[in-house]
Short mmCIF file of C-alpha atoms and ligand atoms in Angstrom, two decimals:
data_model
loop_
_atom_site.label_atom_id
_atom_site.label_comp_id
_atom_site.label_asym_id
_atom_site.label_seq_id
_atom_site.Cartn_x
_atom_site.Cartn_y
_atom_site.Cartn_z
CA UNK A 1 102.64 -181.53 -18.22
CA UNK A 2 102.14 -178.41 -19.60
CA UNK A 3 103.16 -179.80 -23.40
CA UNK A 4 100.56 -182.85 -23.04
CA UNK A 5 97.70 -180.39 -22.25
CA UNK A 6 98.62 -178.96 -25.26
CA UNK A 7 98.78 -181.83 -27.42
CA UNK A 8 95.26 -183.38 -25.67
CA UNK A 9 93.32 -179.68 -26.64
CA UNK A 10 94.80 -179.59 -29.98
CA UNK A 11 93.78 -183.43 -30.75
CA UNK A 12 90.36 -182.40 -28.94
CA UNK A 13 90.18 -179.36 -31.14
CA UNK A 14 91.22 -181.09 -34.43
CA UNK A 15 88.66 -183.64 -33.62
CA UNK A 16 86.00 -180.98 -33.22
CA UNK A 17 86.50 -179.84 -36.54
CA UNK A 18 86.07 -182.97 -38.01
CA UNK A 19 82.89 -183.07 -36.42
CA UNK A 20 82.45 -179.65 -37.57
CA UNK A 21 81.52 -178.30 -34.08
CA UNK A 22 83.91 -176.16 -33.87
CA UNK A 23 83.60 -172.37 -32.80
CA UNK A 24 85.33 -169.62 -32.20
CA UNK A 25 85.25 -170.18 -28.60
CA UNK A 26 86.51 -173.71 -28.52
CA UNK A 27 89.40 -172.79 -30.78
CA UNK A 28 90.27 -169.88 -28.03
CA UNK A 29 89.60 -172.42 -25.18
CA UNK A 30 91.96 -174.50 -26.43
CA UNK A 31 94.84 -171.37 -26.09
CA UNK A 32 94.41 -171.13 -22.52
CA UNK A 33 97.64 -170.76 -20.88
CA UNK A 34 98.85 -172.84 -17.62
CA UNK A 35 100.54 -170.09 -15.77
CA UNK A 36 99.31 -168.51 -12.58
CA UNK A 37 98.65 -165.12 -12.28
CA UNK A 38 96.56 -162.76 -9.51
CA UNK A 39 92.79 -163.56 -9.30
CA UNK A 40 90.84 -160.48 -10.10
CA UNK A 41 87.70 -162.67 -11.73
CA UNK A 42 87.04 -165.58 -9.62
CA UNK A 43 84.94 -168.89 -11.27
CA UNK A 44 81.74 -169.82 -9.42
CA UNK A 45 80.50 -173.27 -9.70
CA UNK A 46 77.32 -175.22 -11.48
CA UNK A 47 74.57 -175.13 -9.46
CA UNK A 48 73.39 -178.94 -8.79
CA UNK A 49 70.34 -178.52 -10.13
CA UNK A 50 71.50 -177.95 -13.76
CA UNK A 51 73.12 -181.24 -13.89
CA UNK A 52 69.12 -182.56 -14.08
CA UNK A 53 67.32 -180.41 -16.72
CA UNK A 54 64.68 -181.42 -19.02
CA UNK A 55 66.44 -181.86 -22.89
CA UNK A 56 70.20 -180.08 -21.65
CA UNK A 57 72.51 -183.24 -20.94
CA UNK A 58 74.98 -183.10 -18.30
CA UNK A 59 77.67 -183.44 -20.64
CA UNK A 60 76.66 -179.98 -21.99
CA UNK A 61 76.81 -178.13 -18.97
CA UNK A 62 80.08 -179.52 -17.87
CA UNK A 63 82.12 -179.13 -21.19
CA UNK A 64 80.18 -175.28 -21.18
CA UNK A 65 81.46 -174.48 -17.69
CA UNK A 66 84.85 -175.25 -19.04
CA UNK A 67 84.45 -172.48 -21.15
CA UNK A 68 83.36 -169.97 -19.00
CA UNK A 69 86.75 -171.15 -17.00
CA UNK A 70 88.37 -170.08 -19.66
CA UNK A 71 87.19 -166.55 -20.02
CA UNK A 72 87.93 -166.42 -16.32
CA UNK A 73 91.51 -167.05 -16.55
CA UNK A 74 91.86 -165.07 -19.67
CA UNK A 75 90.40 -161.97 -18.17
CA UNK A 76 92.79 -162.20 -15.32
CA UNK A 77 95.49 -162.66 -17.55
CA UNK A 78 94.88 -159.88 -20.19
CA UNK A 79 94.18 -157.31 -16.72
CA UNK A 80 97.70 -158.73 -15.03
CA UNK A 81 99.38 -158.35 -18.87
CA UNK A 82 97.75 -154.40 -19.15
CA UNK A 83 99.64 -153.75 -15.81
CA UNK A 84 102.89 -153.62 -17.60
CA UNK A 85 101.79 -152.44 -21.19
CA UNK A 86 104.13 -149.73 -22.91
CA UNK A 87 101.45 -147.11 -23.00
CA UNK A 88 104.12 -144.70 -25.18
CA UNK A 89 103.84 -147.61 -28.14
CA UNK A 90 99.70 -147.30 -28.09
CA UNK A 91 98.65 -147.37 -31.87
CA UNK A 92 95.16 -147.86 -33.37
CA UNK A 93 96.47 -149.98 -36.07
CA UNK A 94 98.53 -152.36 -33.86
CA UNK A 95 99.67 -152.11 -30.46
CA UNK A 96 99.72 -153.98 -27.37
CA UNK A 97 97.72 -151.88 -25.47
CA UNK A 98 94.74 -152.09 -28.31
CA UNK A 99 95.51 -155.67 -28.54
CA UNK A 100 95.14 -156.03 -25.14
CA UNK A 101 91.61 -153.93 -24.26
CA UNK A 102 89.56 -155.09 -27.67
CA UNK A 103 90.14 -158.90 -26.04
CA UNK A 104 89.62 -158.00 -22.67
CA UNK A 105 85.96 -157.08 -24.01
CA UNK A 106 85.63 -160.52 -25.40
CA UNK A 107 87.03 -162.54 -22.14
CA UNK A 108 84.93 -160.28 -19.58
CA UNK A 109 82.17 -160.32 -21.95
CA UNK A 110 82.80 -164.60 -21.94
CA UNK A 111 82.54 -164.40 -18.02
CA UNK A 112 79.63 -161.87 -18.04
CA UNK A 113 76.87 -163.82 -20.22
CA UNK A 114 77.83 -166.89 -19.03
CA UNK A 115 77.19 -166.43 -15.08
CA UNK A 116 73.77 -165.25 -16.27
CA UNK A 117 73.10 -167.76 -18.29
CA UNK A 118 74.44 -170.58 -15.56
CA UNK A 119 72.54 -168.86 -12.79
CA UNK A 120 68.94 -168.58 -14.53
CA UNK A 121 69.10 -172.25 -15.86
CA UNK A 122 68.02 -175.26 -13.51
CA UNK A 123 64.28 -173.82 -13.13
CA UNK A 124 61.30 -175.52 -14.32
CA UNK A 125 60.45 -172.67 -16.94
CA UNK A 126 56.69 -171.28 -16.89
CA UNK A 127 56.29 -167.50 -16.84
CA UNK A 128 57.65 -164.59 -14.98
CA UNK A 129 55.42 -162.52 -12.45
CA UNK A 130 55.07 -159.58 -11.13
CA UNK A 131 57.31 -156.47 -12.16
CA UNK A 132 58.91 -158.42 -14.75
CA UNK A 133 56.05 -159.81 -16.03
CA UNK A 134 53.86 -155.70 -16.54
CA UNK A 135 56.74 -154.71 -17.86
CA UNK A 136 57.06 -157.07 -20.59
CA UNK A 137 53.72 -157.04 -21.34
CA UNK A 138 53.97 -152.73 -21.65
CA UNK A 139 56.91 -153.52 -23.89
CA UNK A 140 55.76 -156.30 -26.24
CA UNK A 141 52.36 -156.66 -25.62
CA UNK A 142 52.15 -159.95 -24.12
CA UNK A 143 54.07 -162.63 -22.70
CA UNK A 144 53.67 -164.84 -25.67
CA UNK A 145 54.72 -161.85 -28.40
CA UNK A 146 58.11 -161.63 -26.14
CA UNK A 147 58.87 -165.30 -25.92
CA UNK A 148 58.02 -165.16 -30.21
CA UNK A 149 60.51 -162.34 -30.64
CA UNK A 150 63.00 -164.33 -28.21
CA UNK A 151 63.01 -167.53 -30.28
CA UNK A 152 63.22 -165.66 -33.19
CA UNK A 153 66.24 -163.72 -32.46
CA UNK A 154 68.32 -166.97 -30.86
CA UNK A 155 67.74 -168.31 -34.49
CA UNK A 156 69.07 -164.56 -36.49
CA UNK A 157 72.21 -164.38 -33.54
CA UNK A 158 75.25 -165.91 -34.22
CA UNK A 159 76.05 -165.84 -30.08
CA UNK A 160 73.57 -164.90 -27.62
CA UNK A 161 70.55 -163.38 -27.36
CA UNK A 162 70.11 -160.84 -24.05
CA UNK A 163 66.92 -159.39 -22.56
CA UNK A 164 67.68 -156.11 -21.57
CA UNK A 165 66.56 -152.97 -19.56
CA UNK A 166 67.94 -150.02 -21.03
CA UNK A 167 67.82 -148.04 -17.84
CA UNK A 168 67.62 -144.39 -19.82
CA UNK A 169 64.66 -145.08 -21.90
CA UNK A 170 62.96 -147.42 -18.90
CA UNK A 171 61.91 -150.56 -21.87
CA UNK A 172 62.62 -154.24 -22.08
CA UNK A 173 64.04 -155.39 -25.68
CA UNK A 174 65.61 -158.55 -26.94
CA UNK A 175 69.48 -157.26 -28.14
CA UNK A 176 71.14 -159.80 -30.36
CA UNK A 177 74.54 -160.46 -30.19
CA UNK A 178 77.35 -162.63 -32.51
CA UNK A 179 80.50 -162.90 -30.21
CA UNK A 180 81.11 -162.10 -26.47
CA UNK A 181 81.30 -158.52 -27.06
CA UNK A 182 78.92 -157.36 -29.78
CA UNK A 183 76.16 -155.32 -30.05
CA UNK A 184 75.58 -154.05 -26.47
CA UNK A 185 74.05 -150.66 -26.42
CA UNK A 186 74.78 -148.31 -22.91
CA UNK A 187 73.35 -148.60 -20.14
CA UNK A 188 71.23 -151.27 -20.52
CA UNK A 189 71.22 -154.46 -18.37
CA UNK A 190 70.84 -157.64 -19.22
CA UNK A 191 68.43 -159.92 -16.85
CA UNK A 192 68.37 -162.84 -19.33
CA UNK A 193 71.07 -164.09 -21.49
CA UNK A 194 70.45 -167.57 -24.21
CA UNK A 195 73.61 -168.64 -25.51
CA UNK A 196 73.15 -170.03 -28.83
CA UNK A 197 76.64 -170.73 -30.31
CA UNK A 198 77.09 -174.38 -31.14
CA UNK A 199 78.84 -175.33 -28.30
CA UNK A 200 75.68 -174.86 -26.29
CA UNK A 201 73.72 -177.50 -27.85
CA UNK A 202 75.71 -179.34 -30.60
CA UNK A 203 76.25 -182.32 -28.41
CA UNK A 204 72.44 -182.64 -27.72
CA UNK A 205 70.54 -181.51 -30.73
CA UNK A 206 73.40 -181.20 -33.55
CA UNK A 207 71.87 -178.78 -35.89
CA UNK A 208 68.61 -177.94 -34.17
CA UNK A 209 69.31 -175.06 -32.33
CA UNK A 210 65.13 -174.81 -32.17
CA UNK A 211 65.09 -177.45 -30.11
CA UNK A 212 67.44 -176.21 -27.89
CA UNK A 213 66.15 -172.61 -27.45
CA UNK A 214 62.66 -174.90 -26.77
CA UNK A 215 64.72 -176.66 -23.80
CA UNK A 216 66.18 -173.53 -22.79
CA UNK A 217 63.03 -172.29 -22.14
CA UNK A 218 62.08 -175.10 -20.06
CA UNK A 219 64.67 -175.04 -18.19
CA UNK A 220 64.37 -170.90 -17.23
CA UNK A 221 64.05 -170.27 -13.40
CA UNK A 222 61.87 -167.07 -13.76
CA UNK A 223 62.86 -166.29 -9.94
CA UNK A 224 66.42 -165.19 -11.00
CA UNK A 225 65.03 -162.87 -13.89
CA UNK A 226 62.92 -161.54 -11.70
CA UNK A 227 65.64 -160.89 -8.99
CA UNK A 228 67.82 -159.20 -12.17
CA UNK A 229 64.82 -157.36 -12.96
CA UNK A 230 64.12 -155.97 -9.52
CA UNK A 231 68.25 -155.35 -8.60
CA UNK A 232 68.41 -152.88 -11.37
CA UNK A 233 69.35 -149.35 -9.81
CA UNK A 234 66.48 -146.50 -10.94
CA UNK A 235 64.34 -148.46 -12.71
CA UNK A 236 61.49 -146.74 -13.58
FE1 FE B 301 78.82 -170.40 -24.13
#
């Protein structure tokens, strides 16, 4: 059972590549292991409504929720592996223990952006109010100056693209992002998070990740942001 897994994700995976779809993330989806161990991240489900958006197939969001599976088992497994780490062996060039914590970054960071990302898609797109809404226009302007700086940073990031609050100096800004884990800055939290590695739209626009980011949009359910937005402890 556990070989022909193997053997399906490594045809699936060698197929990909033909294709030349595939990304870092598929190659490490395709390593997940089969054994059990102690929950400590938990998967949540699709929500029905994203299996009916305007220009992201079905297909998409199923084969993407895989993914975020993934990262869920992996971050349970790297936390249950850290429990029995030889801390006396802990080296900055190799060691388990920095093995270990750099990829938990990734994995938790895989869970992270994706339950955003899940949970503010299925809307019908539009504009934010309220809160949200004055304090994007105090940061950049206008609506339309944010949405400009948006696009154009899903098309310079190499993974995501998060809107962020960084809580200390109380302003909105796009971060950019090329893996899981990179470039957060402290203390700021994200309220909106566009995916753009391949595996995110390759199936419905191939190349055209503008297309996608245009469909993303569409798809935004403002009410969630908003609900980030608001939940954010001392916001100023
Ligand atoms: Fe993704």
């Amino acid at each position: 059972m556990k070989n022909s897994r193997r053997d399906f994700l490594k045809r699936t995976t060698v197929g990909a590549l033909s294709l030349g779809v595939l990304d870092a993330e598929l190659l490490r989806a395709a390593e997940q292991p089969t054994q059990s161990v102690p929950q400590v991240f938990a998967p949540k489900s699709l929500k029905p409504s994203t299996f009916a958006m305007d220009g992201i197939s079905k297909k998409t969001m199923e084969e993407h929720h895989k993914l975020y599976v993934g990262y869920v088992t992996k971050s349970n497994e790297i936390l249950d592996a850290l429990k029995s780490v030889d801390l006396s062996k802990a080296n900055q060039t190799y060691s388990a223990l920095r093995a270990l914590k750099v990829e938990l970054t990734f994995a938790i960071g895989g869970v992270k952006n994706h339950e955003i990302y899940f949970d503010h898609l299925g809307g019908k797109g539009g504009k934010p109010e309220g809160r949200l809404l004055d304090q994007i226009v105090k940061d950049f302007g206008s609506y339309e100056s944010w949405e400009k700086d948006l696009k154009a940073t899903g098309l310079a990031a190499r993974g995501w693209v998060w809107l962020a609050y960084d809580a200390d100096r109380g302003t909105l800004f796009n971060y950019l992002g090329d893996a899981q884990n990179t470039f957060p800055i402290w203390n700021a939290v994200p309220i909106l998070a566009l995916d753009t590695y391949e595996h995110a739209y390759f199936l419905d626009y191939a190349t055209d990740r503008k297309s996608y980011i245009e469909a993303f949009m569409r798809n935004l359910d403002w009410k969630v942001v908003e609900q980030r937005f608001a939940q954010i402890p001392n916001l100023k």
